[in-house]
Structure formats: structure tokens, C-alpha cells
Amino acid sequence: ELRKSWPVLTNFALSIQADDPAEAAEAFREVVRMTPDAPDAYYNLARALADVGDFPAAEEALTTCLRLNPEDADAYYDLGMARLRQADEAKTAAAVESVRAAIHLQPSDAKAWVALGDGLAAQRQWAQSCEAYREACELRPDHVASWASRGNAEEECGLLEEAEASWRRAVALGS
């Protein structure tokens, strides 16, 4: 009975996702079969697939989600993260573009700015990475990892005093 109603199946999958992401992914696959034109079905499937570490499949589901709803900033962010986690030069470049799309749609999303900084750092684009982390720190000044990453990028740019100040801020926030 549970598997006949996509809203019930969606709620079931969401409720078990933290404890059993593989089972949640299977349930979301069924929801996608029932509602092939629903972007949220693909988004939920992608999140579960990412939770089990299947980043290529998550990327595919998010691409479909965005084809159906090109204004979904969270889907662009998650697509960027799925691509970054594949640790491939071409995927990293694509990840940066996905995260830039998320920021374009939702410029005050601090986590997207951190992801942009991470992608740019992976490409060794240190000055741009510094700028992204600075924006993240402005938006979420109490986030330890943003300050630590900012310090790392500043060090790579030769901004040693700024780097030290950023690391000190990270340590102070982490205490």
C-alpha cells in the first residue's frame, strides 16, 4: 500500500533518509517512476544518492531536476557539490559554474559562497577563492570553516597577516 501513493512514499523516504539512505534512494526512484515530471522527485533522489556516495547518479538526477525547474538554487548548489566530490578537473570546472548559478539565484546563500571558494581553490584560483570565502564570512560571520578556508586561501595569495587574522577568528569561534 505504501508504495502506491507517491506523497506517502516521499514522506516515508524522507523520514528514513538519515538512517537508511540506500532504502530512501530506492523509494525515491519509485517516486520518480510515478511522477516523472516532478522536479522535487529528482531532487530528493539526488540527495539520497549523494548520501550513499553515488555522485554521478546524483548529478544525473539533479540535471533532470534543473531541466524541469531551472530556477532551483538549491539544486544548482547540490549539483555543484556532487560534481566537486567527483574530484575531476572537468567536473570541478562544471561545479564552479553550477555554484555560480546557485549564487545568481540566491546571492545571500553563505554555503554556496563556501562551495564556490572550495571549487576555485581546487582550481588554484586563489584570488577568486579569497573573494568567495570573504563573502561567505560576511554572510555567516560565525562559521568556523569559512574563516579557516578564507585563511588558507589568503595564505596562498601571500596575504599572511590577513590569513593569520582569519585563522585566529576561526580558532576563537571554535572555542
mmCIF file of C-alpha atoms in Angstrom:
data_model
loop_
_atom_site.group_PDB
_atom_site.id
_atom_site.type_symbol
_atom_site.label_atom_id
_atom_site.label_comp_id
_atom_site.label_asym_id
_atom_site.label_seq_id
_atom_site.Cartn_x
_atom_site.Cartn_y
_atom_site.Cartn_z
ATOM 1 C CA GLU A 1 0.000 0.000 0.000
ATOM 2 C CA LEU A 2 2.782 2.425 0.959
ATOM 3 C CA ARG A 3 4.410 2.135 -2.436
ATOM 4 C CA LYS A 4 1.230 3.053 -4.329
ATOM 5 C CA SER A 5 0.998 6.653 -3.173
ATOM 6 C CA TRP A 6 3.869 8.914 -4.200
ATOM 7 C CA PRO A 7 3.197 11.525 -1.453
ATOM 8 C CA VAL A 8 3.212 8.837 1.241
ATOM 9 C CA LEU A 9 6.270 7.180 -0.294
ATOM 10 C CA THR A 10 8.057 10.544 -0.425
ATOM 11 C CA ASN A 11 7.348 11.198 3.246
ATOM 12 C CA PHE A 12 8.463 7.665 4.130
ATOM 13 C CA ALA A 13 11.736 8.095 2.225
ATOM 14 C CA LEU A 14 12.391 11.488 3.794
ATOM 15 C CA SER A 15 11.797 10.001 7.241
ATOM 16 C CA ILE A 16 14.332 7.186 6.768
ATOM 17 C CA GLN A 17 16.932 9.002 4.683
ATOM 18 C CA ALA A 18 19.259 9.848 7.578
ATOM 19 C CA ASP A 19 19.292 6.263 8.866
ATOM 20 C CA ASP A 20 18.996 4.323 5.611
ATOM 21 C CA PRO A 21 19.868 6.450 2.589
ATOM 22 C CA ALA A 22 20.072 3.431 0.272
ATOM 23 C CA GLU A 23 16.482 2.436 1.086
ATOM 24 C CA ALA A 24 15.436 6.077 0.737
ATOM 25 C CA ALA A 25 17.076 6.223 -2.701
ATOM 26 C CA GLU A 26 15.102 3.146 -3.774
ATOM 27 C CA ALA A 27 11.887 4.742 -2.549
ATOM 28 C CA PHE A 28 12.709 7.990 -4.364
ATOM 29 C CA ARG A 29 13.420 6.015 -7.548
ATOM 30 C CA GLU A 30 9.873 4.692 -7.284
ATOM 31 C CA VAL A 31 8.554 8.231 -6.734
ATOM 32 C CA VAL A 32 10.407 9.333 -9.889
ATOM 33 C CA ARG A 33 8.769 6.472 -11.819
ATOM 34 C CA MET A 34 5.354 7.620 -10.544
ATOM 35 C CA THR A 35 5.968 11.344 -11.151
ATOM 36 C CA PRO A 36 8.499 11.676 -13.989
ATOM 37 C CA ASP A 37 7.735 15.371 -14.490
ATOM 38 C CA ALA A 38 8.172 16.388 -10.825
ATOM 39 C CA PRO A 39 11.468 18.203 -10.205
ATOM 40 C CA ASP A 40 11.251 17.591 -6.447
ATOM 41 C CA ALA A 41 11.230 13.838 -7.026
ATOM 42 C CA TYR A 42 14.575 14.078 -8.819
ATOM 43 C CA TYR A 43 15.930 16.475 -6.209
ATOM 44 C CA ASN A 44 15.061 14.104 -3.360
ATOM 45 C CA LEU A 45 16.512 11.163 -5.285
ATOM 46 C CA ALA A 46 19.724 13.094 -5.864
ATOM 47 C CA ARG A 47 20.097 13.934 -2.180
ATOM 48 C CA ALA A 48 19.706 10.285 -1.212
ATOM 49 C CA LEU A 49 22.144 9.192 -3.920
ATOM 50 C CA ALA A 50 24.686 11.727 -2.676
ATOM 51 C CA ASP A 51 24.200 10.381 0.847
ATOM 52 C CA VAL A 52 25.249 6.914 -0.346
ATOM 53 C CA GLY A 53 28.183 8.369 -2.306
ATOM 54 C CA ASP A 54 26.814 7.823 -5.817
ATOM 55 C CA PHE A 55 27.733 11.289 -7.057
ATOM 56 C CA PRO A 56 27.483 10.550 -10.811
ATOM 57 C CA ALA A 57 23.891 9.318 -10.351
ATOM 58 C CA ALA A 58 23.133 12.297 -8.102
ATOM 59 C CA GLU A 59 24.495 14.589 -10.819
ATOM 60 C CA GLU A 60 22.228 12.944 -13.378
ATOM 61 C CA ALA A 61 19.141 13.317 -11.160
ATOM 62 C CA LEU A 62 19.950 16.963 -10.425
ATOM 63 C CA THR A 63 20.448 17.686 -14.105
ATOM 64 C CA THR A 64 16.943 16.349 -14.739
ATOM 65 C CA CYS A 65 15.587 18.352 -11.806
ATOM 66 C CA LEU A 66 17.086 21.526 -13.256
ATOM 67 C CA ARG A 67 15.787 20.756 -16.733
ATOM 68 C CA LEU A 68 12.316 20.644 -15.172
ATOM 69 C CA ASN A 69 12.894 23.628 -12.843
ATOM 70 C CA PRO A 70 15.811 25.832 -13.956
ATOM 71 C CA GLU A 71 15.199 28.314 -11.116
ATOM 72 C CA ASP A 72 16.051 25.910 -8.257
ATOM 73 C CA ALA A 73 19.066 27.438 -6.485
ATOM 74 C CA ASP A 74 19.355 24.507 -4.059
ATOM 75 C CA ALA A 75 19.533 22.049 -6.950
ATOM 76 C CA TYR A 76 22.324 24.069 -8.569
ATOM 77 C CA TYR A 77 24.191 24.089 -5.255
ATOM 78 C CA ASP A 78 23.763 20.333 -4.795
ATOM 79 C CA LEU A 79 24.791 19.746 -8.410
ATOM 80 C CA GLY A 80 27.952 21.724 -7.737
ATOM 81 C CA MET A 81 28.654 19.666 -4.623
ATOM 82 C CA ALA A 82 28.060 16.369 -6.455
ATOM 83 C CA ARG A 83 30.481 17.484 -9.159
ATOM 84 C CA LEU A 84 33.101 18.707 -6.664
ATOM 85 C CA ARG A 85 33.023 15.370 -4.856
ATOM 86 C CA GLN A 86 33.938 13.577 -8.066
ATOM 87 C CA ALA A 87 37.377 15.252 -7.857
ATOM 88 C CA ASP A 88 37.961 15.532 -11.571
ATOM 89 C CA GLU A 89 39.274 18.658 -13.287
ATOM 90 C CA ALA A 90 36.379 18.930 -15.756
ATOM 91 C CA LYS A 91 33.820 18.171 -13.032
ATOM 92 C CA THR A 92 35.402 20.835 -10.797
ATOM 93 C CA ALA A 93 35.051 23.444 -13.545
ATOM 94 C CA ALA A 94 31.432 22.393 -14.055
ATOM 95 C CA ALA A 95 30.899 22.515 -10.275
ATOM 96 C CA VAL A 96 32.089 26.121 -10.146
ATOM 97 C CA GLU A 97 29.587 27.047 -12.861
ATOM 98 C CA SER A 98 26.763 25.231 -11.041
ATOM 99 C CA VAL A 99 27.532 27.024 -7.794
ATOM 100 C CA ARG A 100 27.743 30.361 -9.620
ATOM 101 C CA ALA A 101 24.225 29.658 -10.952
ATOM 102 C CA ALA A 102 23.031 28.961 -7.398
ATOM 103 C CA ILE A 103 24.553 32.244 -6.209
ATOM 104 C CA HIS A 104 22.975 34.121 -9.103
ATOM 105 C CA LEU A 105 19.565 32.849 -7.966
ATOM 106 C CA GLN A 106 20.237 33.158 -4.228
ATOM 107 C CA PRO A 107 23.112 35.603 -3.587
ATOM 108 C CA SER A 108 22.772 35.521 0.201
ATOM 109 C CA ASP A 109 23.386 31.762 0.492
ATOM 110 C CA ALA A 110 26.608 31.529 2.505
ATOM 111 C CA LYS A 111 27.054 27.801 1.896
ATOM 112 C CA ALA A 112 27.069 28.422 -1.849
ATOM 113 C CA TRP A 113 29.816 31.029 -1.442
ATOM 114 C CA VAL A 114 31.866 28.498 0.564
ATOM 115 C CA ALA A 115 31.339 25.908 -2.174
ATOM 116 C CA LEU A 116 32.435 28.448 -4.774
ATOM 117 C CA GLY A 117 35.559 29.152 -2.731
ATOM 118 C CA ASP A 118 36.232 25.416 -2.487
ATOM 119 C CA GLY A 119 35.832 24.923 -6.230
ATOM 120 C CA LEU A 120 38.049 27.853 -7.069
ATOM 121 C CA ALA A 121 40.646 26.667 -4.544
ATOM 122 C CA ALA A 122 40.595 23.233 -6.193
ATOM 123 C CA GLN A 123 41.387 25.052 -9.451
ATOM 124 C CA ARG A 124 44.107 27.028 -7.670
ATOM 125 C CA GLN A 125 42.346 30.305 -8.477
ATOM 126 C CA TRP A 126 43.358 31.729 -5.147
ATOM 127 C CA ALA A 127 42.383 35.376 -5.536
ATOM 128 C CA GLN A 128 38.850 34.483 -6.625
ATOM 129 C CA SER A 129 38.690 31.844 -3.903
ATOM 130 C CA CYS A 130 39.606 34.517 -1.304
ATOM 131 C CA GLU A 131 36.777 36.713 -2.547
ATOM 132 C CA ALA A 132 34.252 33.879 -2.330
ATOM 133 C CA TYR A 133 35.302 32.994 1.221
ATOM 134 C CA ARG A 134 35.204 36.677 2.215
ATOM 135 C CA GLU A 135 31.622 36.857 1.008
ATOM 136 C CA ALA A 136 30.786 33.675 2.941
ATOM 137 C CA CYS A 137 32.286 35.161 6.106
ATOM 138 C CA GLU A 138 30.286 38.368 5.621
ATOM 139 C CA LEU A 139 27.077 36.405 5.236
ATOM 140 C CA ARG A 140 27.746 33.957 8.079
ATOM 141 C CA PRO A 141 30.338 35.507 10.401
ATOM 142 C CA ASP A 142 30.086 32.714 12.980
ATOM 143 C CA HIS A 143 31.008 29.845 10.620
ATOM 144 C CA VAL A 144 34.359 28.406 11.676
ATOM 145 C CA ALA A 145 35.125 26.523 8.443
ATOM 146 C CA SER A 146 34.540 29.624 6.308
ATOM 147 C CA TRP A 147 37.138 31.573 8.297
ATOM 148 C CA ALA A 148 39.627 28.695 8.217
ATOM 149 C CA SER A 149 39.215 28.272 4.452
ATOM 150 C CA ARG A 150 39.496 32.002 3.981
ATOM 151 C CA GLY A 151 42.784 31.952 5.908
ATOM 152 C CA ASN A 152 44.113 29.136 3.729
ATOM 153 C CA ALA A 153 43.225 30.997 0.530
ATOM 154 C CA GLU A 154 44.698 34.240 1.870
ATOM 155 C CA GLU A 155 47.924 32.412 2.668
ATOM 156 C CA GLU A 156 48.065 31.119 -0.916
ATOM 157 C CA CYS A 157 47.650 34.740 -2.096
ATOM 158 C CA GLY A 158 50.552 35.826 0.095
ATOM 159 C CA LEU A 159 48.261 37.793 2.412
ATOM 160 C CA LEU A 160 49.894 36.448 5.542
ATOM 161 C CA GLU A 161 48.594 38.993 8.049
ATOM 162 C CA GLU A 162 45.042 38.563 6.748
ATOM 163 C CA ALA A 163 45.451 34.794 6.823
ATOM 164 C CA GLU A 164 46.582 34.865 10.424
ATOM 165 C CA ALA A 165 43.623 37.082 11.367
ATOM 166 C CA SER A 166 41.206 34.721 9.636
ATOM 167 C CA TRP A 167 42.681 31.657 11.361
ATOM 168 C CA ARG A 168 42.545 33.434 14.712
ATOM 169 C CA ARG A 169 38.894 34.181 14.098
ATOM 170 C CA ALA A 170 38.251 30.526 13.239
ATOM 171 C CA VAL A 171 40.002 29.374 16.426
ATOM 172 C CA ALA A 172 38.120 31.898 18.566
ATOM 173 C CA LEU A 173 34.778 30.810 17.091
ATOM 174 C CA GLY A 174 35.659 27.155 17.578
ATOM 175 C CA SER A 175 36.437 27.556 21.249
#
